[in-house]
Short mmCIF file of N, CA and C in Angstrom, two decimals:
data_model
loop_
_atom_site.label_atom_id
_atom_site.label_comp_id
_atom_site.label_asym_id
_atom_site.label_seq_id
_atom_site.Cartn_x
_atom_site.Cartn_y
_atom_site.Cartn_z
N UNK Q 1 -11.04 18.93 22.52
CA UNK Q 1 -10.13 18.62 23.77
C UNK Q 1 -10.71 17.14 24.41
N UNK Q 2 -11.94 17.21 24.64
CA UNK Q 2 -12.65 15.99 25.17
C UNK Q 2 -12.37 14.89 24.15
N UNK Q 3 -12.45 15.08 22.83
CA UNK Q 3 -12.47 14.05 21.64
C UNK Q 3 -11.00 13.82 21.87
N UNK Q 4 -9.98 14.54 21.90
CA UNK Q 4 -8.63 14.19 21.49
C UNK Q 4 -8.19 13.26 22.76
N UNK Q 5 -8.94 13.68 23.94
CA UNK Q 5 -8.63 12.77 25.27
C UNK Q 5 -9.15 11.58 25.09
N UNK Q 6 -10.24 11.41 24.67
CA UNK Q 6 -11.20 9.80 24.25
C UNK Q 6 -10.11 8.93 23.46
N UNK Q 7 -9.77 9.95 22.17
CA UNK Q 7 -9.04 9.11 21.18
C UNK Q 7 -7.63 8.73 21.93
N UNK Q 8 -7.05 9.23 22.64
CA UNK Q 8 -5.97 9.41 23.39
C UNK Q 8 -5.83 7.83 24.35
N UNK Q 9 -7.15 8.06 25.03
CA UNK Q 9 -7.33 6.82 25.88
C UNK Q 9 -7.60 5.47 25.14
N UNK Q 10 -8.26 5.71 24.04
CA UNK Q 10 -8.61 4.49 23.22
C UNK Q 10 -7.34 3.89 22.67
N UNK Q 11 -6.27 4.79 22.35
CA UNK Q 11 -5.15 4.29 21.93
C UNK Q 11 -4.24 3.60 22.76
N UNK Q 12 -4.30 4.12 23.91
CA UNK Q 12 -3.63 3.41 24.89
C UNK Q 12 -4.21 2.13 25.39
N UNK Q 13 -5.59 2.06 25.46
CA UNK Q 13 -6.22 0.79 25.90
C UNK Q 13 -6.06 -0.14 24.80
N UNK Q 14 -5.99 0.17 23.48
CA UNK Q 14 -5.78 -0.93 22.19
C UNK Q 14 -4.38 -1.48 22.46
N UNK Q 15 -3.05 -0.85 23.06
CA UNK Q 15 -2.08 -0.76 23.39
C UNK Q 15 -1.95 -1.95 24.19
N UNK Q 16 -2.61 -1.55 25.34
CA UNK Q 16 -2.27 -2.45 26.60
C UNK Q 16 -3.15 -3.71 26.12
N UNK Q 17 -4.09 -3.87 25.18
CA UNK Q 17 -4.73 -4.96 25.14
C UNK Q 17 -4.16 -6.03 24.04
N UNK Q 18 -2.81 -5.70 23.45
CA UNK Q 18 -2.48 -6.11 22.64
C UNK Q 18 -1.72 -7.51 23.00
N UNK Q 19 -2.38 -8.58 22.52
CA UNK Q 19 -2.06 -9.93 22.77
C UNK Q 19 -0.40 -10.49 22.53
N UNK Q 20 0.19 -9.84 21.68
CA UNK Q 20 1.59 -10.56 21.44
C UNK Q 20 2.60 -9.17 21.37
N UNK Q 21 3.94 -9.55 21.47
CA UNK Q 21 4.87 -8.59 21.47
C UNK Q 21 4.91 -8.43 20.35
N UNK Q 22 5.64 -7.05 19.97
CA UNK Q 22 5.82 -6.43 18.68
C UNK Q 22 6.62 -7.42 17.86
N UNK Q 23 6.02 -7.47 16.59
CA UNK Q 23 6.80 -8.29 15.49
C UNK Q 23 8.07 -7.52 14.60
N UNK Q 24 8.91 -7.73 15.05
CA UNK Q 24 10.28 -6.93 14.21
C UNK Q 24 10.48 -7.56 13.00
N UNK Q 25 10.50 -8.69 12.76
CA UNK Q 25 10.77 -9.57 11.53
C UNK Q 25 10.02 -11.15 11.45
N UNK Q 26 9.30 -11.14 10.61
CA UNK Q 26 8.74 -12.65 10.47
C UNK Q 26 9.23 -13.20 9.18
N UNK Q 27 10.02 -14.26 9.12
CA UNK Q 27 10.64 -14.86 7.89
C UNK Q 27 10.73 -15.99 7.88
N UNK Q 28 9.91 -16.86 8.33
CA UNK Q 28 9.85 -18.32 8.59
C UNK Q 28 8.67 -18.95 8.36
N UNK Q 29 8.69 -20.33 7.67
CA UNK Q 29 7.11 -20.99 7.46
C UNK Q 29 7.26 -21.83 8.57
N UNK Q 30 5.97 -21.92 9.18
CA UNK Q 30 5.65 -22.96 10.35
C UNK Q 30 4.46 -23.77 9.56
N UNK Q 31 4.75 -25.32 10.01
CA UNK Q 31 4.15 -26.07 9.66
C UNK Q 31 3.39 -26.87 10.91
N UNK Q 32 2.13 -26.66 11.06
CA UNK Q 32 1.88 -26.97 12.46
C UNK Q 32 0.03 -26.96 12.13
N UNK Q 33 -0.61 -28.19 13.12
CA UNK Q 33 -2.15 -28.22 13.09
C UNK Q 33 -2.64 -26.89 13.52
N UNK Q 34 -3.67 -26.69 13.21
CA UNK Q 34 -4.29 -25.25 13.40
C UNK Q 34 -5.31 -25.78 14.86
N UNK Q 35 -5.29 -26.93 15.22
CA UNK Q 35 -6.28 -27.36 16.06
C UNK Q 35 -5.60 -28.86 16.66
N UNK Q 36 -5.68 -28.94 18.17
CA UNK Q 36 -5.19 -30.13 18.79
C UNK Q 36 -6.05 -30.38 19.87
N UNK Q 37 -6.10 -31.68 20.20
CA UNK Q 37 -6.51 -31.90 21.67
C UNK Q 37 -5.72 -31.60 23.07
N UNK Q 38 -6.16 -31.12 23.72
CA UNK Q 38 -5.53 -31.00 25.17
C UNK Q 38 -4.77 -32.31 25.64
N UNK Q 39 -3.76 -32.42 25.77
CA UNK Q 39 -3.01 -33.82 26.41
C UNK Q 39 -2.11 -34.32 25.35
N UNK Q 40 -2.41 -33.95 23.93
CA UNK Q 40 -1.64 -34.23 22.81
C UNK Q 40 -0.38 -33.62 23.02
N UNK Q 41 0.50 -34.41 22.07
CA UNK Q 41 1.60 -33.60 21.94
C UNK Q 41 1.38 -32.83 20.32
N UNK Q 42 1.96 -32.20 20.25
CA UNK Q 42 1.85 -31.02 19.07
C UNK Q 42 3.66 -31.32 18.16
N UNK Q 43 2.94 -31.64 16.92
CA UNK Q 43 4.25 -31.83 15.74
C UNK Q 43 4.65 -30.38 15.25
N UNK Q 44 5.68 -29.65 15.00
CA UNK Q 44 5.58 -28.49 14.59
C UNK Q 44 7.03 -28.51 13.92
N UNK Q 45 6.91 -28.05 12.65
CA UNK Q 45 7.79 -27.88 11.79
C UNK Q 45 8.31 -26.67 11.28
N UNK Q 46 8.97 -26.22 11.31
CA UNK Q 46 9.94 -24.72 10.81
C UNK Q 46 10.66 -24.97 9.84
N UNK Q 47 10.68 -23.97 8.80
CA UNK Q 47 11.39 -23.73 7.57
C UNK Q 47 12.43 -22.86 8.02
N UNK Q 48 13.61 -22.59 8.29
CA UNK Q 48 14.26 -21.42 8.66
C UNK Q 48 15.39 -21.60 7.56
N UNK Q 49 15.99 -20.26 7.06
CA UNK Q 49 17.14 -20.45 6.18
C UNK Q 49 18.18 -20.63 7.12
N UNK Q 50 19.34 -21.45 6.76
CA UNK Q 50 20.39 -22.08 7.64
C UNK Q 50 21.33 -20.56 8.12
N UNK Q 51 21.38 -19.63 7.14
CA UNK Q 51 22.14 -18.37 7.75
C UNK Q 51 21.54 -17.86 8.89
N UNK Q 52 20.27 -17.96 8.66
CA UNK Q 52 19.65 -17.25 9.87
C UNK Q 52 19.91 -18.40 11.36
N UNK Q 53 19.85 -19.60 11.15
CA UNK Q 53 19.90 -20.20 12.28
C UNK Q 53 21.41 -20.13 12.80
N UNK Q 54 22.51 -19.69 12.34
CA UNK Q 54 23.80 -19.42 12.39
C UNK Q 54 23.96 -18.30 13.13
N UNK Q 55 23.17 -17.48 13.37
CA UNK Q 55 23.20 -16.30 14.17
C UNK Q 55 22.56 -16.24 15.42
N UNK Q 56 21.43 -17.44 15.96
CA UNK Q 56 20.62 -17.79 16.94
C UNK Q 56 20.88 -18.50 17.83
N UNK Q 57 21.14 -18.53 19.06
CA UNK Q 57 21.95 -19.23 20.07
C UNK Q 57 20.22 -20.40 20.25
N UNK Q 58 19.29 -20.00 20.58
CA UNK Q 58 18.36 -20.74 20.79
C UNK Q 58 16.71 -20.24 20.47
N UNK Q 59 15.73 -20.83 20.21
CA UNK Q 59 14.84 -20.33 19.49
C UNK Q 59 13.67 -20.84 20.55
N UNK Q 60 12.86 -20.06 20.81
CA UNK Q 60 11.74 -20.17 21.84
C UNK Q 60 10.19 -20.43 21.02
N UNK Q 61 9.52 -21.33 21.51
CA UNK Q 61 8.18 -21.63 20.79
C UNK Q 61 7.18 -21.13 22.23
N UNK Q 62 6.48 -20.33 22.30
CA UNK Q 62 5.53 -19.80 23.34
C UNK Q 62 4.20 -20.12 22.72
N UNK Q 63 2.89 -19.93 23.75
CA UNK Q 63 1.68 -20.07 23.49
C UNK Q 63 1.05 -19.06 24.33
N UNK Q 64 0.53 -18.05 23.46
CA UNK Q 64 -0.10 -17.13 24.15
C UNK Q 64 -1.71 -17.28 24.07
N UNK Q 65 -2.15 -17.52 24.93
CA UNK Q 65 -3.73 -18.07 25.41
C UNK Q 65 -4.81 -16.96 25.14
N UNK Q 66 -5.68 -16.85 24.36
CA UNK Q 66 -6.76 -16.12 24.40
C UNK Q 66 -6.19 -14.40 23.93
N UNK Q 67 -6.51 -13.49 24.80
CA UNK Q 67 -5.97 -12.49 24.67
C UNK Q 67 -5.15 -11.93 25.67
N UNK Q 68 -4.26 -13.10 26.20
CA UNK Q 68 -3.19 -12.80 27.28
C UNK Q 68 -2.02 -12.03 26.77
N UNK Q 69 -1.44 -10.87 27.92
CA UNK Q 69 -0.35 -10.61 27.45
C UNK Q 69 1.03 -11.52 27.59
N UNK Q 70 0.99 -12.58 28.30
CA UNK Q 70 1.90 -13.62 28.66
C UNK Q 70 1.86 -14.87 28.02
N UNK Q 71 2.97 -14.98 27.28
CA UNK Q 71 2.91 -16.34 26.39
C UNK Q 71 3.64 -17.17 27.53
N UNK Q 72 3.49 -18.48 27.31
CA UNK Q 72 4.25 -19.71 28.23
C UNK Q 72 5.10 -20.24 27.01
N UNK Q 73 6.38 -20.49 27.87
CA UNK Q 73 7.22 -21.55 26.78
C UNK Q 73 6.66 -22.73 27.06
N UNK Q 74 6.51 -23.30 26.15
CA UNK Q 74 6.38 -24.54 25.63
C UNK Q 74 7.53 -25.94 24.89
N UNK Q 75 8.34 -24.72 24.37
CA UNK Q 75 9.78 -25.81 24.08
C UNK Q 75 10.53 -24.66 23.48
N UNK Q 76 12.10 -25.24 23.52
CA UNK Q 76 13.16 -24.38 23.44
C UNK Q 76 14.10 -25.30 22.22
N UNK Q 77 14.51 -24.85 21.19
CA UNK Q 77 15.47 -25.20 20.33
C UNK Q 77 16.95 -24.85 20.67
N UNK Q 78 17.98 -25.38 20.54
CA UNK Q 78 19.18 -25.31 20.84
C UNK Q 78 20.00 -25.06 19.54
N UNK Q 79 19.87 -24.41 19.09
CA UNK Q 79 20.58 -24.14 17.49
C UNK Q 79 21.96 -24.92 17.22
N UNK Q 80 22.37 -24.67 18.05
CA UNK Q 80 24.07 -25.46 18.05
C UNK Q 80 23.80 -26.86 17.77
N UNK Q 81 22.74 -27.58 18.48
CA UNK Q 81 22.57 -28.95 17.94
C UNK Q 81 22.03 -29.23 16.56
N UNK Q 82 22.16 -28.15 15.80
CA UNK Q 82 21.50 -28.09 14.12
C UNK Q 82 22.42 -28.44 13.18
N UNK Q 83 22.71 -29.07 12.43
CA UNK Q 83 23.54 -29.15 11.28
C UNK Q 83 23.49 -27.95 10.47
N UNK Q 84 24.56 -27.41 10.08
CA UNK Q 84 25.03 -26.34 9.30
C UNK Q 84 24.24 -26.16 8.61
N UNK Q 85 23.81 -27.16 7.50
CA UNK Q 85 23.12 -27.24 6.30
C UNK Q 85 21.58 -27.57 6.42
N UNK Q 86 21.22 -27.84 7.45
CA UNK Q 86 19.66 -28.11 7.85
C UNK Q 86 18.89 -26.68 7.68
N UNK Q 87 17.70 -26.92 7.16
CA UNK Q 87 16.74 -25.84 7.23
C UNK Q 87 15.29 -26.18 7.94
N UNK Q 88 15.00 -27.39 7.77
CA UNK Q 88 13.92 -27.51 8.32
C UNK Q 88 14.11 -28.55 10.05
N UNK Q 89 13.25 -27.67 10.76
CA UNK Q 89 13.73 -28.23 12.04
C UNK Q 89 12.55 -29.04 12.57
N UNK Q 90 12.30 -30.13 12.94
CA UNK Q 90 10.90 -31.03 13.55
C UNK Q 90 11.08 -30.90 15.01
N UNK Q 91 9.86 -30.58 15.63
CA UNK Q 91 9.87 -30.68 17.09
C UNK Q 91 8.59 -31.03 17.66
N UNK Q 92 8.66 -31.60 18.71
CA UNK Q 92 7.25 -32.31 19.57
C UNK Q 92 7.07 -31.72 21.03
N UNK Q 93 6.10 -31.33 21.18
CA UNK Q 93 6.05 -31.04 22.73
C UNK Q 93 4.53 -31.22 22.96
N UNK Q 94 4.11 -31.28 24.41
CA UNK Q 94 2.93 -31.64 24.62
C UNK Q 94 2.12 -30.24 24.90
N UNK Q 95 1.05 -30.05 24.88
CA UNK Q 95 -0.20 -29.32 24.79
C UNK Q 95 -0.98 -29.43 26.13
N UNK Q 96 -1.32 -28.62 27.12
CA UNK Q 96 -1.79 -28.93 28.15
C UNK Q 96 -3.23 -28.35 28.24
N UNK Q 97 -3.88 -28.78 29.13
CA UNK Q 97 -5.38 -28.36 29.05
C UNK Q 97 -5.37 -26.70 29.66
N UNK Q 98 -4.35 -26.10 30.22
CA UNK Q 98 -4.55 -24.55 30.25
C UNK Q 98 -4.61 -24.17 29.16
N UNK Q 99 -4.29 -24.47 28.05
CA UNK Q 99 -4.57 -23.57 26.82
C UNK Q 99 -5.60 -23.86 25.91
N UNK Q 100 -6.64 -24.42 26.84
CA UNK Q 100 -8.16 -24.76 26.00
C UNK Q 100 -8.62 -23.51 25.58
N UNK Q 101 -9.02 -23.73 24.09
CA UNK Q 101 -9.49 -22.48 23.52
C UNK Q 101 -8.53 -21.79 22.44
N UNK Q 102 -8.43 -20.47 22.31
CA UNK Q 102 -7.78 -20.03 21.03
C UNK Q 102 -6.70 -19.45 21.49
N UNK Q 103 -5.31 -19.75 20.87
CA UNK Q 103 -4.02 -19.29 21.39
C UNK Q 103 -3.60 -19.05 19.94
N UNK Q 104 -2.18 -18.22 20.44
CA UNK Q 104 -1.47 -17.89 18.93
C UNK Q 104 -0.05 -18.52 19.68
N UNK Q 105 0.54 -19.43 18.59
CA UNK Q 105 1.94 -19.76 18.73
C UNK Q 105 3.00 -18.99 18.11
N UNK Q 106 3.86 -18.80 18.67
CA UNK Q 106 4.70 -17.61 18.43
C UNK Q 106 6.32 -18.50 18.47
N UNK Q 107 6.84 -18.44 17.22
CA UNK Q 107 8.41 -19.02 17.28
C UNK Q 107 9.40 -17.50 17.30
N UNK Q 108 10.25 -17.49 18.38
CA UNK Q 108 11.05 -16.37 18.61
C UNK Q 108 12.20 -16.81 18.90
N UNK Q 109 13.25 -15.46 18.58
CA UNK Q 109 14.56 -15.99 19.52
C UNK Q 109 14.52 -15.86 20.71
N UNK Q 110 15.42 -16.73 21.76
CA UNK Q 110 15.39 -16.27 23.12
C UNK Q 110 15.86 -14.92 23.65
N UNK Q 111 14.68 -14.92 24.49
CA UNK Q 111 15.27 -13.22 25.11
C UNK Q 111 16.52 -13.32 25.62
N UNK Q 112 17.13 -12.12 25.77
CA UNK Q 112 18.13 -11.81 26.52
C UNK Q 112 18.11 -10.48 27.51
N UNK Q 113 18.96 -10.62 28.30
CA UNK Q 113 18.99 -9.24 29.17
C UNK Q 113 19.40 -7.89 28.29
N UNK Q 114 18.21 -6.78 28.13
CA UNK Q 114 18.76 -5.47 27.26
C UNK Q 114 18.32 -6.04 26.10
N UNK Q 115 17.67 -7.21 25.42
CA UNK Q 115 16.89 -6.99 24.44
C UNK Q 115 15.59 -6.57 23.95
N UNK Q 116 15.48 -5.31 23.62
CA UNK Q 116 14.44 -4.81 23.42
C UNK Q 116 13.14 -5.00 22.96
N UNK Q 117 13.75 -5.99 21.58
CA UNK Q 117 12.90 -6.64 20.64
C UNK Q 117 13.35 -8.00 19.97
N UNK Q 118 13.22 -9.07 20.63
CA UNK Q 118 13.71 -10.09 19.78
C UNK Q 118 12.71 -10.46 18.92
N UNK Q 119 13.79 -11.30 17.80
CA UNK Q 119 13.08 -11.62 16.55
C UNK Q 119 11.83 -12.27 16.56
N UNK Q 120 10.88 -12.16 15.84
CA UNK Q 120 9.54 -13.35 16.10
C UNK Q 120 9.74 -13.94 14.50
N UNK Q 121 9.99 -15.22 14.38
CA UNK Q 121 10.20 -15.63 13.00
C UNK Q 121 9.26 -16.16 12.51
N UNK Q 122 7.67 -16.25 13.19
CA UNK Q 122 6.55 -16.82 12.69
C UNK Q 122 5.51 -17.07 13.72
N UNK Q 123 4.20 -16.77 13.34
CA UNK Q 123 3.28 -16.64 14.23
C UNK Q 123 1.98 -17.70 13.50
N UNK Q 124 1.38 -18.49 14.38
CA UNK Q 124 0.37 -19.25 13.58
C UNK Q 124 -0.92 -19.10 15.02
N UNK Q 125 -2.35 -19.23 14.41
CA UNK Q 125 -3.17 -19.74 15.20
C UNK Q 125 -3.32 -20.88 15.79
N UNK Q 126 -3.87 -21.43 16.97
CA UNK Q 126 -3.63 -22.80 17.47
C UNK Q 126 -5.13 -22.88 18.23
N UNK Q 127 -5.97 -23.70 18.04
CA UNK Q 127 -7.45 -23.93 18.95
C UNK Q 127 -6.92 -25.41 19.71
N UNK Q 128 -7.07 -25.07 20.96
CA UNK Q 128 -6.94 -26.46 22.02
C UNK Q 128 -8.30 -26.84 22.26
N UNK Q 129 -8.72 -28.14 22.16
CA UNK Q 129 -10.05 -28.54 22.41
C UNK Q 129 -9.68 -29.50 23.47
N UNK Q 130 -10.91 -29.69 24.11
CA UNK Q 130 -10.76 -30.53 25.26
C UNK Q 130 -10.62 -32.13 24.76
N UNK Q 131 -9.93 -32.70 25.52
CA UNK Q 131 -9.71 -34.17 25.13
C UNK Q 131 -10.56 -35.01 25.17
N UNK Q 132 -10.76 -36.03 24.19
CA UNK Q 132 -11.76 -36.76 24.07
C UNK Q 132 -11.54 -38.49 24.15
N UNK Q 133 -12.05 -39.13 25.06
CA UNK Q 133 -11.44 -40.34 25.23
C UNK Q 133 -11.64 -41.15 24.10
N UNK Q 134 -12.80 -41.12 23.07
CA UNK Q 134 -12.68 -41.85 21.69
C UNK Q 134 -11.93 -41.64 20.76
N UNK Q 135 -10.95 -40.47 20.78
CA UNK Q 135 -10.14 -39.94 19.72
C UNK Q 135 -9.05 -40.26 20.11
N UNK Q 136 -7.99 -40.70 19.18
CA UNK Q 136 -6.71 -40.86 19.66
C UNK Q 136 -5.95 -39.38 19.16
N UNK Q 137 -4.77 -39.29 19.73
CA UNK Q 137 -4.21 -38.01 19.43
C UNK Q 137 -3.43 -38.52 18.16
N UNK Q 138 -3.49 -37.33 17.12
CA UNK Q 138 -2.71 -37.67 15.68
C UNK Q 138 -1.83 -36.70 15.65
N UNK Q 139 -0.60 -37.10 14.77
CA UNK Q 139 0.00 -36.13 14.56
C UNK Q 139 0.66 -35.83 13.37
#
């Protein structure tokens, strides 16, 4: 009885500690640096099938710092602005010092009210280093 309770508590604890939302579907290739300096702009390229883009209004790029449950929206792409045959999307956005350390970058469809599980199209680890004056931002 005690062991069962401990196992149940451990499972609840591990669920609460999960840093990312549930991944329902991941079907996109992300090309982004694994490391960046704070204050620099990050170039992110996503390769996504055109038929998928036609079903999504917008895509969110979020950064989840460390083991945080809460991601911060760093960029949003309006898919209506994308050509119907375009499968690669390039974007640039600044990465601030509040993300110093290890992060998880997440590409997901924009959440709407009542949406239980927005589709997650890709994830990637990203380390943000302190800004060094002697090093230029590289794209």
